XYZ file of C-alpha atoms in Angstrom:
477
model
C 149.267 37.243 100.889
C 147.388 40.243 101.781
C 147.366 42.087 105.477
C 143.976 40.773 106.055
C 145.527 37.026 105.783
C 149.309 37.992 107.601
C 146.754 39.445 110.684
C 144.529 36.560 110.830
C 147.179 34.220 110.741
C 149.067 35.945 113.806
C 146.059 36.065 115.595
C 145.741 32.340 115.730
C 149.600 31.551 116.169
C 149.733 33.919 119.192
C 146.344 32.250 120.419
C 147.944 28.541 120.355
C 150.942 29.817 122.043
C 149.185 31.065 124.312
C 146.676 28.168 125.223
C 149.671 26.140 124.700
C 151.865 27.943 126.959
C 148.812 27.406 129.886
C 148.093 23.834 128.964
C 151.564 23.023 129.369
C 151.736 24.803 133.000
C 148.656 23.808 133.991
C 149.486 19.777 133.379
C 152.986 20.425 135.287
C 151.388 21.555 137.957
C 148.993 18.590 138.373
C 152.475 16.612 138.015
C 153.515 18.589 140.937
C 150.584 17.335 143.085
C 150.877 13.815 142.318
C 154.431 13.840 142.920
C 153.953 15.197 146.507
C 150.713 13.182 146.950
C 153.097 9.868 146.644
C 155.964 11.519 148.967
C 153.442 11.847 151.454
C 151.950 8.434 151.297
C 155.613 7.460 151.802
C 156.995 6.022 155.151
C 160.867 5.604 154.269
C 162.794 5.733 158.052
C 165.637 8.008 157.653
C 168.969 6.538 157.407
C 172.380 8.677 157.583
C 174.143 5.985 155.515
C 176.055 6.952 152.623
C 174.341 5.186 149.169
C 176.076 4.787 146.263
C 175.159 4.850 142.758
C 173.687 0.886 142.939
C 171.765 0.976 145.904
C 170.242 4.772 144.707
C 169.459 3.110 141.282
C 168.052 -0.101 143.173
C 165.948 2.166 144.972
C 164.574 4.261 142.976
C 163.600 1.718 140.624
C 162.180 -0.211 143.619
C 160.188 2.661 144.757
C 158.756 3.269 140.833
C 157.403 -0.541 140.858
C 155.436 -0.298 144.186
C 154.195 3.604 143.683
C 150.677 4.050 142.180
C 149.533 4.228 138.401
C 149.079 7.589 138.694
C 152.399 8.978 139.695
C 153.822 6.391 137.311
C 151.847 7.888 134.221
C 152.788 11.492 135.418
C 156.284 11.020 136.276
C 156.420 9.332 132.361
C 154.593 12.239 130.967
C 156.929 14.414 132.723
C 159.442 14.786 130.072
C 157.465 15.262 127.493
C 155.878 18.242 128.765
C 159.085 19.921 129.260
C 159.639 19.330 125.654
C 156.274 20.142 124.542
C 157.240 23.348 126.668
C 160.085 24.585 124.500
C 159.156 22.993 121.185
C 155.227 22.994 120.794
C 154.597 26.868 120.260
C 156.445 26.781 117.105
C 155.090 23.114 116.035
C 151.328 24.075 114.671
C 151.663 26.367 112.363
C 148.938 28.168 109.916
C 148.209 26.869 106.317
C 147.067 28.540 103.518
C 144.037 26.473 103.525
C 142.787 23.421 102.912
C 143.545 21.520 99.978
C 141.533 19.713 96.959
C 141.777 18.249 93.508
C 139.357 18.444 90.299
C 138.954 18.881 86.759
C 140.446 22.449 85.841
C 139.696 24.055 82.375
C 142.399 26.203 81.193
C 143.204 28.072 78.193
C 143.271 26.254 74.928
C 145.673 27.984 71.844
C 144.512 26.196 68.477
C 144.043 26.746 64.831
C 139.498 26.219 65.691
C 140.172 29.398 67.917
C 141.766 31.775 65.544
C 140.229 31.405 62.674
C 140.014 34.362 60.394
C 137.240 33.348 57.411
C 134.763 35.655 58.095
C 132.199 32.693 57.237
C 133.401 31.143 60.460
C 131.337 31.973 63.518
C 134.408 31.531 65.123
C 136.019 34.243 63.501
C 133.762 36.857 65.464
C 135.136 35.126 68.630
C 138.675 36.297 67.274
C 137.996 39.477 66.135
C 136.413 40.207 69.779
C 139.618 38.928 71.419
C 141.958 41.010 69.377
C 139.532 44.535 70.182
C 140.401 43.116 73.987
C 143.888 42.690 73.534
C 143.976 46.229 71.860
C 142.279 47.559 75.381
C 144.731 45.687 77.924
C 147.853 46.854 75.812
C 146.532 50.668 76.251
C 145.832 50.498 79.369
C 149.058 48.411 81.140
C 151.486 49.903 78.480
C 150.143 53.312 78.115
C 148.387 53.493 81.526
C 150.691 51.272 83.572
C 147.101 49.780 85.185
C 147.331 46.149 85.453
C 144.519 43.824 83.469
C 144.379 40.435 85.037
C 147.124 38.431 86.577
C 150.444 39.475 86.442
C 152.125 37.494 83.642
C 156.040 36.346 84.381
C 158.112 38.077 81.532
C 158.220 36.651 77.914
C 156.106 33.426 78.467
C 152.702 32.832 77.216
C 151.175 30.656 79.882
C 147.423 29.436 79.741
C 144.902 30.257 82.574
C 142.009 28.682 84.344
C 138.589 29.869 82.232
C 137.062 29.815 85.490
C 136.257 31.916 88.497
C 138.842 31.330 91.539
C 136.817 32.184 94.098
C 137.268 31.680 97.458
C 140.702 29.585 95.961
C 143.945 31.153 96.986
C 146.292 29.238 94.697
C 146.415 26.300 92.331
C 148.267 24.088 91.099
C 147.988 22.450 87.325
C 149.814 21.288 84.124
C 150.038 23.120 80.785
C 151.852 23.345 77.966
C 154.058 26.908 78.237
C 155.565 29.062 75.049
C 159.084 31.259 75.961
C 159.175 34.233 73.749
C 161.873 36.735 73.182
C 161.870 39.137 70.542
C 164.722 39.784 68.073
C 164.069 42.194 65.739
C 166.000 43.240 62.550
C 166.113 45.857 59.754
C 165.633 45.498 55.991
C 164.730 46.401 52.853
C 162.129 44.681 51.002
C 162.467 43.526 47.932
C 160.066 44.660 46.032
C 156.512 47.143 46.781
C 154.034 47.503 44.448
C 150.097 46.743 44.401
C 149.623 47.380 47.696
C 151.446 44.504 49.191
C 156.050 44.237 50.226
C 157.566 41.324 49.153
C 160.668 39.905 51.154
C 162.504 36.696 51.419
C 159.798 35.384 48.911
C 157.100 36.222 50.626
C 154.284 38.601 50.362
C 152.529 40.854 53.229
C 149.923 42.833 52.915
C 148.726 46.422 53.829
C 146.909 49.188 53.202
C 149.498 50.847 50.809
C 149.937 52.404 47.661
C 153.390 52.530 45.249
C 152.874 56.291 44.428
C 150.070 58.987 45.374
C 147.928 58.694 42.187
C 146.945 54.957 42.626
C 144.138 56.161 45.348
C 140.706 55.694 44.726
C 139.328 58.666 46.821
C 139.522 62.196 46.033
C 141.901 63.172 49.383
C 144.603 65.708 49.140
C 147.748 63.132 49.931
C 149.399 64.818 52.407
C 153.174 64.117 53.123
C 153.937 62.460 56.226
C 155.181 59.543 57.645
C 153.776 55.753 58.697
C 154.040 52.652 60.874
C 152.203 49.497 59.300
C 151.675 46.209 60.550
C 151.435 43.810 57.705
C 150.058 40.293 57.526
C 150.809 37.246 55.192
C 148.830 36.967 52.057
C 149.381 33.125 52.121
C 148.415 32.600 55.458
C 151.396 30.301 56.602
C 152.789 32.022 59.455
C 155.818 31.394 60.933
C 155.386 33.699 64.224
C 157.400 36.710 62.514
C 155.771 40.408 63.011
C 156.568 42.603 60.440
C 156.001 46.639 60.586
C 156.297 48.468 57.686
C 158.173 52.358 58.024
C 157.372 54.727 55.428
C 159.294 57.632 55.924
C 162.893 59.870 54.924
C 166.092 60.495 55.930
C 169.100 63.674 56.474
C 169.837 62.790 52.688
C 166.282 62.522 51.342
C 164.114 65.235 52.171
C 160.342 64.226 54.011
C 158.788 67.306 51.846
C 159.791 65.887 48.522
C 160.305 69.202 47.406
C 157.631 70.810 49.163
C 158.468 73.937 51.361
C 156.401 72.558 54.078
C 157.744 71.347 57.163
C 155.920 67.921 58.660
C 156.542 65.606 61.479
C 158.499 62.509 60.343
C 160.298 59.314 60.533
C 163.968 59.482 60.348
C 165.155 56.387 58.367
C 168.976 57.752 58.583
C 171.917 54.868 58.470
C 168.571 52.169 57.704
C 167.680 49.806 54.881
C 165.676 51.438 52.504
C 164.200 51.629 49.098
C 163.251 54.830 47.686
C 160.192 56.142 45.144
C 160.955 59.172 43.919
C 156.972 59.794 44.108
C 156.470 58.696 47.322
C 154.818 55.846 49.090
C 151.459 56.244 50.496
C 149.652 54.635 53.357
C 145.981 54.977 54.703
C 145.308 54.248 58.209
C 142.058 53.382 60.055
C 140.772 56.962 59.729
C 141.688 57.318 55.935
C 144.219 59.693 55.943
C 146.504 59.485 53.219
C 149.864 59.952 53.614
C 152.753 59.443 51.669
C 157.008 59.489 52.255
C 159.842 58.780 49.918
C 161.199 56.161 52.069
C 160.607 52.275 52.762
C 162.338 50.026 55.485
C 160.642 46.827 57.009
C 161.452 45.993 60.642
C 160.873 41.370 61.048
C 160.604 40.765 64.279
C 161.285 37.179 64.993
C 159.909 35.873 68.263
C 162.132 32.537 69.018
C 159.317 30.570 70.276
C 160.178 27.524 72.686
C 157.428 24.544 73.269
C 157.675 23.596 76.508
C 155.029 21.381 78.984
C 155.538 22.591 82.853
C 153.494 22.435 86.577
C 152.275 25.665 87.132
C 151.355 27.463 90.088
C 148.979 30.668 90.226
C 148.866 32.531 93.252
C 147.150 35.706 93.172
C 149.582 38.624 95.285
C 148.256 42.094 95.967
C 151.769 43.122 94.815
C 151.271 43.905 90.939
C 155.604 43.818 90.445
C 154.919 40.380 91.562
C 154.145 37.964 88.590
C 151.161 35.869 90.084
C 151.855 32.993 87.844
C 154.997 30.951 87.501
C 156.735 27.397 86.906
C 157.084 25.402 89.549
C 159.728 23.367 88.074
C 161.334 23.289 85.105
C 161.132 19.308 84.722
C 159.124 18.049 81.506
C 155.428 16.784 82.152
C 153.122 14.962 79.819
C 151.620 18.168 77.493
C 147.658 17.858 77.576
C 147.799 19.887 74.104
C 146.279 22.915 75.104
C 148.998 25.201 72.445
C 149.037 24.204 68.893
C 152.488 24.922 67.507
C 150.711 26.396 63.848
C 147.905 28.039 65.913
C 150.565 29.795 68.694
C 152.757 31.152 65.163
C 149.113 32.669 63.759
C 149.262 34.240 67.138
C 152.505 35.755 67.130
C 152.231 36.863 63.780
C 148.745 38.903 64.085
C 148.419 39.459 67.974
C 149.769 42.826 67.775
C 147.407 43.815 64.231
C 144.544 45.566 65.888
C 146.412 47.541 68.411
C 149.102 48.738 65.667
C 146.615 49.685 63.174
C 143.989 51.030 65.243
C 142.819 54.824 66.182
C 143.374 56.668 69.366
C 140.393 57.999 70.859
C 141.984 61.566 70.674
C 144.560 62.053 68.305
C 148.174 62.102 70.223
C 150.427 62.095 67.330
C 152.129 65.471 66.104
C 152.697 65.685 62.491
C 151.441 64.225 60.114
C 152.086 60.490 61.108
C 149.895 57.827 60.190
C 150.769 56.273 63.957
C 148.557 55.779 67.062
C 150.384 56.595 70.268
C 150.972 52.513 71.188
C 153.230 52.417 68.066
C 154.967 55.498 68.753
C 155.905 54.821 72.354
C 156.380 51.395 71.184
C 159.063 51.740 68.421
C 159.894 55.568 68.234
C 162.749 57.749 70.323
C 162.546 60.901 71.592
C 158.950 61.401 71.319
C 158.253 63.163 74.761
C 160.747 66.072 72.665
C 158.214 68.863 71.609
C 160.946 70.663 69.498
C 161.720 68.374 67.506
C 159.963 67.418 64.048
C 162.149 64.079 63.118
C 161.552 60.894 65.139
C 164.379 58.004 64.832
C 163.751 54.280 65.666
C 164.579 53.408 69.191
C 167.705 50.946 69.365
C 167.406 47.404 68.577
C 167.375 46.427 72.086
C 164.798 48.467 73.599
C 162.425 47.409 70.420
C 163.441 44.423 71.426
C 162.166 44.491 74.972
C 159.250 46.710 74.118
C 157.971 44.238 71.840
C 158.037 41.625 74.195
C 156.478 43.399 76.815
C 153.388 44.756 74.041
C 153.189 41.171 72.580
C 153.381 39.527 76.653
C 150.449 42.380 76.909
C 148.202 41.333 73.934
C 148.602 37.786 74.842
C 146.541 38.183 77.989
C 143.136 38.324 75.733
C 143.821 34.803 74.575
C 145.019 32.829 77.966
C 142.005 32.522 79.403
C 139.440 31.147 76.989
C 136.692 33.158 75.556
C 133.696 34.279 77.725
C 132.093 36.532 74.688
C 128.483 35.426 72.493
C 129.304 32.854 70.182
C 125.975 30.516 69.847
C 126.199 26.579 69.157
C 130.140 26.825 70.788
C 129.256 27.867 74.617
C 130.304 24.949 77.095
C 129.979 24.743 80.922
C 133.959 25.509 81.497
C 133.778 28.273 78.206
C 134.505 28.133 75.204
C 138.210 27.376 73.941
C 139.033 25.415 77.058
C 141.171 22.317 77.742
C 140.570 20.433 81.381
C 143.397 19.429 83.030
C 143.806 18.522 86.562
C 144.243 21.032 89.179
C 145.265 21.208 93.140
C 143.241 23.808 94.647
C 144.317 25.554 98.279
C 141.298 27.213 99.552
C 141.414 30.983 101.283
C 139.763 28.737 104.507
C 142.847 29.313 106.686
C 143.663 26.092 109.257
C 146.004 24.851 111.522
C 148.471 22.462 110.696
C 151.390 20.248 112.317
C 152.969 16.881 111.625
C 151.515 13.423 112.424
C 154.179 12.472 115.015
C 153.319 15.716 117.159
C 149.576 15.544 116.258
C 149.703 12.051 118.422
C 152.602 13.000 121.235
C 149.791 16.491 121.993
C 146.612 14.575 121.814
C 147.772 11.310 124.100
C 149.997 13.830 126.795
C 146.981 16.463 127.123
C 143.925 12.963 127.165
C 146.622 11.727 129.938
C 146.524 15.060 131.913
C 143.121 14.904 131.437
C 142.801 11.470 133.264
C 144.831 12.760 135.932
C 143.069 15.798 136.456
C 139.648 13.464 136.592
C 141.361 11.247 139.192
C 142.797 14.419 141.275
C 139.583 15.723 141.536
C 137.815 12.773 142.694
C 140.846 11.066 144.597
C 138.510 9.249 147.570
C 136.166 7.393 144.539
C 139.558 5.417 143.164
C 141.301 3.256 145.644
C 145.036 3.612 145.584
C 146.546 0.160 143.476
């Protein structure tokens, strides 16, 4: 809730108290007066006998029967004031707003939104999102500047496609993916025209086995790589795979060369080894090459899960502004494909690996863009040195998670982008759902029982006050 909001909202609690504070007074007061204006129609002769408790009861019940309407209604609303008194400022309260339901399209996750044939017009839509997700990684993992709402750590939740407005939270069902990393080291099996095989499969990359299989002219320099690979086969299974080319304390990064780059240090790490080196080209075409091989398969443990979801947009950004409501199963409307959500995992992550920095930050010679080093490299902020270990499994662990949680962001939401023959009023790449809206209108609120107890106490004050001020028109009954 912003300041704006927490102000407005004291304003009108300290105005109620305050008009309820006065209402109250003013309505015992006209008690007062009718209770002295029936004393002093009174002609009870004085008697210096003793009563006891029956004859006081008898009395006073006697004297309630033949007194007039009037003091009868006020000496019945008499109690109630007194509790209005001490109960009623903190009985109306302020809401967030007022409430509504409709149609709500959210984020849909399936194989028609991913598609990578480049015959596809759909495929442009995918590209587009992936140069987006590239953007919001830089700039919240690089340059800690939130993009959007604040995801809730390692799950990919869908979002409205729509424009909130003047809506301060809502309320909706969605299917929900938990994510969390687990990465592990190992060789491959076997590298050679330009693609790694391991476990049987094959990924692909822009690679070469040794430095004389390039087409271009380049001088291959020696240096060291990071490369995200893809399945040539297509069938993903949600696993990211990065490719290290680099050396070790054992196996020099010069390969006999006096010369003295920036590397990769593969020490105490699953490798395979060419004695001639194995060369990479990045997005610029620099060809580099490094005696050393390792693969890192990072395995994402997805989890399918349907949930009610609240968004609720905070001005604090260490706040998520999305979360789960309750983690009891609902029906899933089928807004995440289980093939399309492992495409995702698998290739989210692509474009921002393999893509150039709009200034060159690396040192070396490393065929690296700053997100990959600060992703999956130690000691980088270290000037002096010229050898660059993997970070522990751990923090690649939670680094991942928080790049991939990052990346996802581009694909929650729909797609807003030009895509002819596929736009639709709630975007495209949308699934409705129902949702519960809370409008920013702010309002009063209080429960039914009180609603009724304040509106008949304050119409019969009212009455009373009418007949007080016009006691000669109404005879006495």
């Amino acid at each position: 809730m912003s300041v704006e909001d927490t102000t407005i909202r004291s304003g009108f609690t300290a105005l109620f108290s305050l008009w309820q504070s006065a209402a109250v007074a003013l309505a015992l007061e006209i008690c007062s007066v009718v209770f002295t204006r029936e004393k002093a129609t009174r002609n009870d002769p004085e008697t210096t006998v003793t009563a006891n408790w029956h004859s006081v009861i008898t009395k006073s019940v006697s004297d309630f029967i033949h007194s007039g309407n009037i003091f009868k209604v006020a000496l019945l609303a008499y109690p109630a004031l007194i509790i209005l008194r001490i109960v009623g400022n903190s009985a109306i309260t302020v809401s967030d707003g007022v409430g509504s339901e409709r149609s709500l399209p959210i984020g849909l996750i399936s194989t028609f939104s991913l598609t990578t044939d480049s015959t596809d017009i759909r495929s442009q839509a995918f590209l587009e999102r992936r140069l987006q997700s590239n953007m919001i990684v830089r700039l919240e993992q690089l340059y800690k500047s939130p993009w959007g709402f604040v995801a809730p750590p390692n799950l990919l939740i869908p979002l409205p496609t729509e424009e909130l407005n003047l809506t301060s939270k809502v309320i909706y069902e969605s299917d929900v993916l938990s994510f969390h990393h687990d990465c592990q080291w190992q060789a491959p099996d076997n590298y050679s025209d330009n693609a790694v095989t391991v476990e049987n499969r094959t990924w692909a990359a822009r690679i070469g086995s040794n430095a004389t299989a390039l087409s271009d002219s380049r001088i291959v320099e020696r240096g060291s790589s990071i490369i995200f690979l893809i399945p040539e086969d297509d069938n993903f299974t949600g696993d990211s795979v990065y490719l290290f080319l680099g050396a070790n304390a054992t196996i020099s990064p010069t390969l006999n060369s006096t010369s003295n780059n920036t590397w990769i240090d593969l020490s105490n790490l699953p490798t395979i080894y060419n004695p001639d080196g194995f060369t990479s080209r990045f997005t610029t075409l620099r060809s580099l090459r490094a005696p050393l091989a390792t693969l890192l398969v990072c395995r994402p443990d997805l989890e399918y899960l349907s949930r009610r979801v609240l968004l609720r947009p905070t001005a604090n950004h260490s706040e998520p502004d999305i979360t789960i409501l309750s983690h009891v199963d609902v029906p899933s409307p089928g807004n995440i494909d289980p093939q399309a959500a492992r495409a995702l995992f698998t290739t989210v992550l692509n474009t921002t690996i393999m893509s150039d920095d709009p200034i060159n930050l690396t040192r070396g010679s490393l065929n690296t863009n700053w997100i990959s080093t600060t992703m999956l490299l130690d000691k980088i902020d270290d000037e002096t040195r010229v050898s660059y270990p993997p970070l522990d499994r751990k923090a690649i662990n939670e680094n991942v998670d928080k790049y991939t949680l990052s990346a996802l962001k581009a694909f929650t939401s729909g797609y807003r982008g030009p895509l002819p023959g596929l736009r639709s009023k709630g975007g495209v790449f949308a699934r409705s759902v129902n949702g519960e809206f809370t409008s920013r209108r702010l309002a009063l609120w209080t429960s039914f029982p009180f609603a009724v107890l304040h509106t008949v106490l304050f119409g019969v004050v009212g009455i009373v006050l009418a007949v007080l001020a016009y006691p000669m028109g109404i005879p006495r009954l």
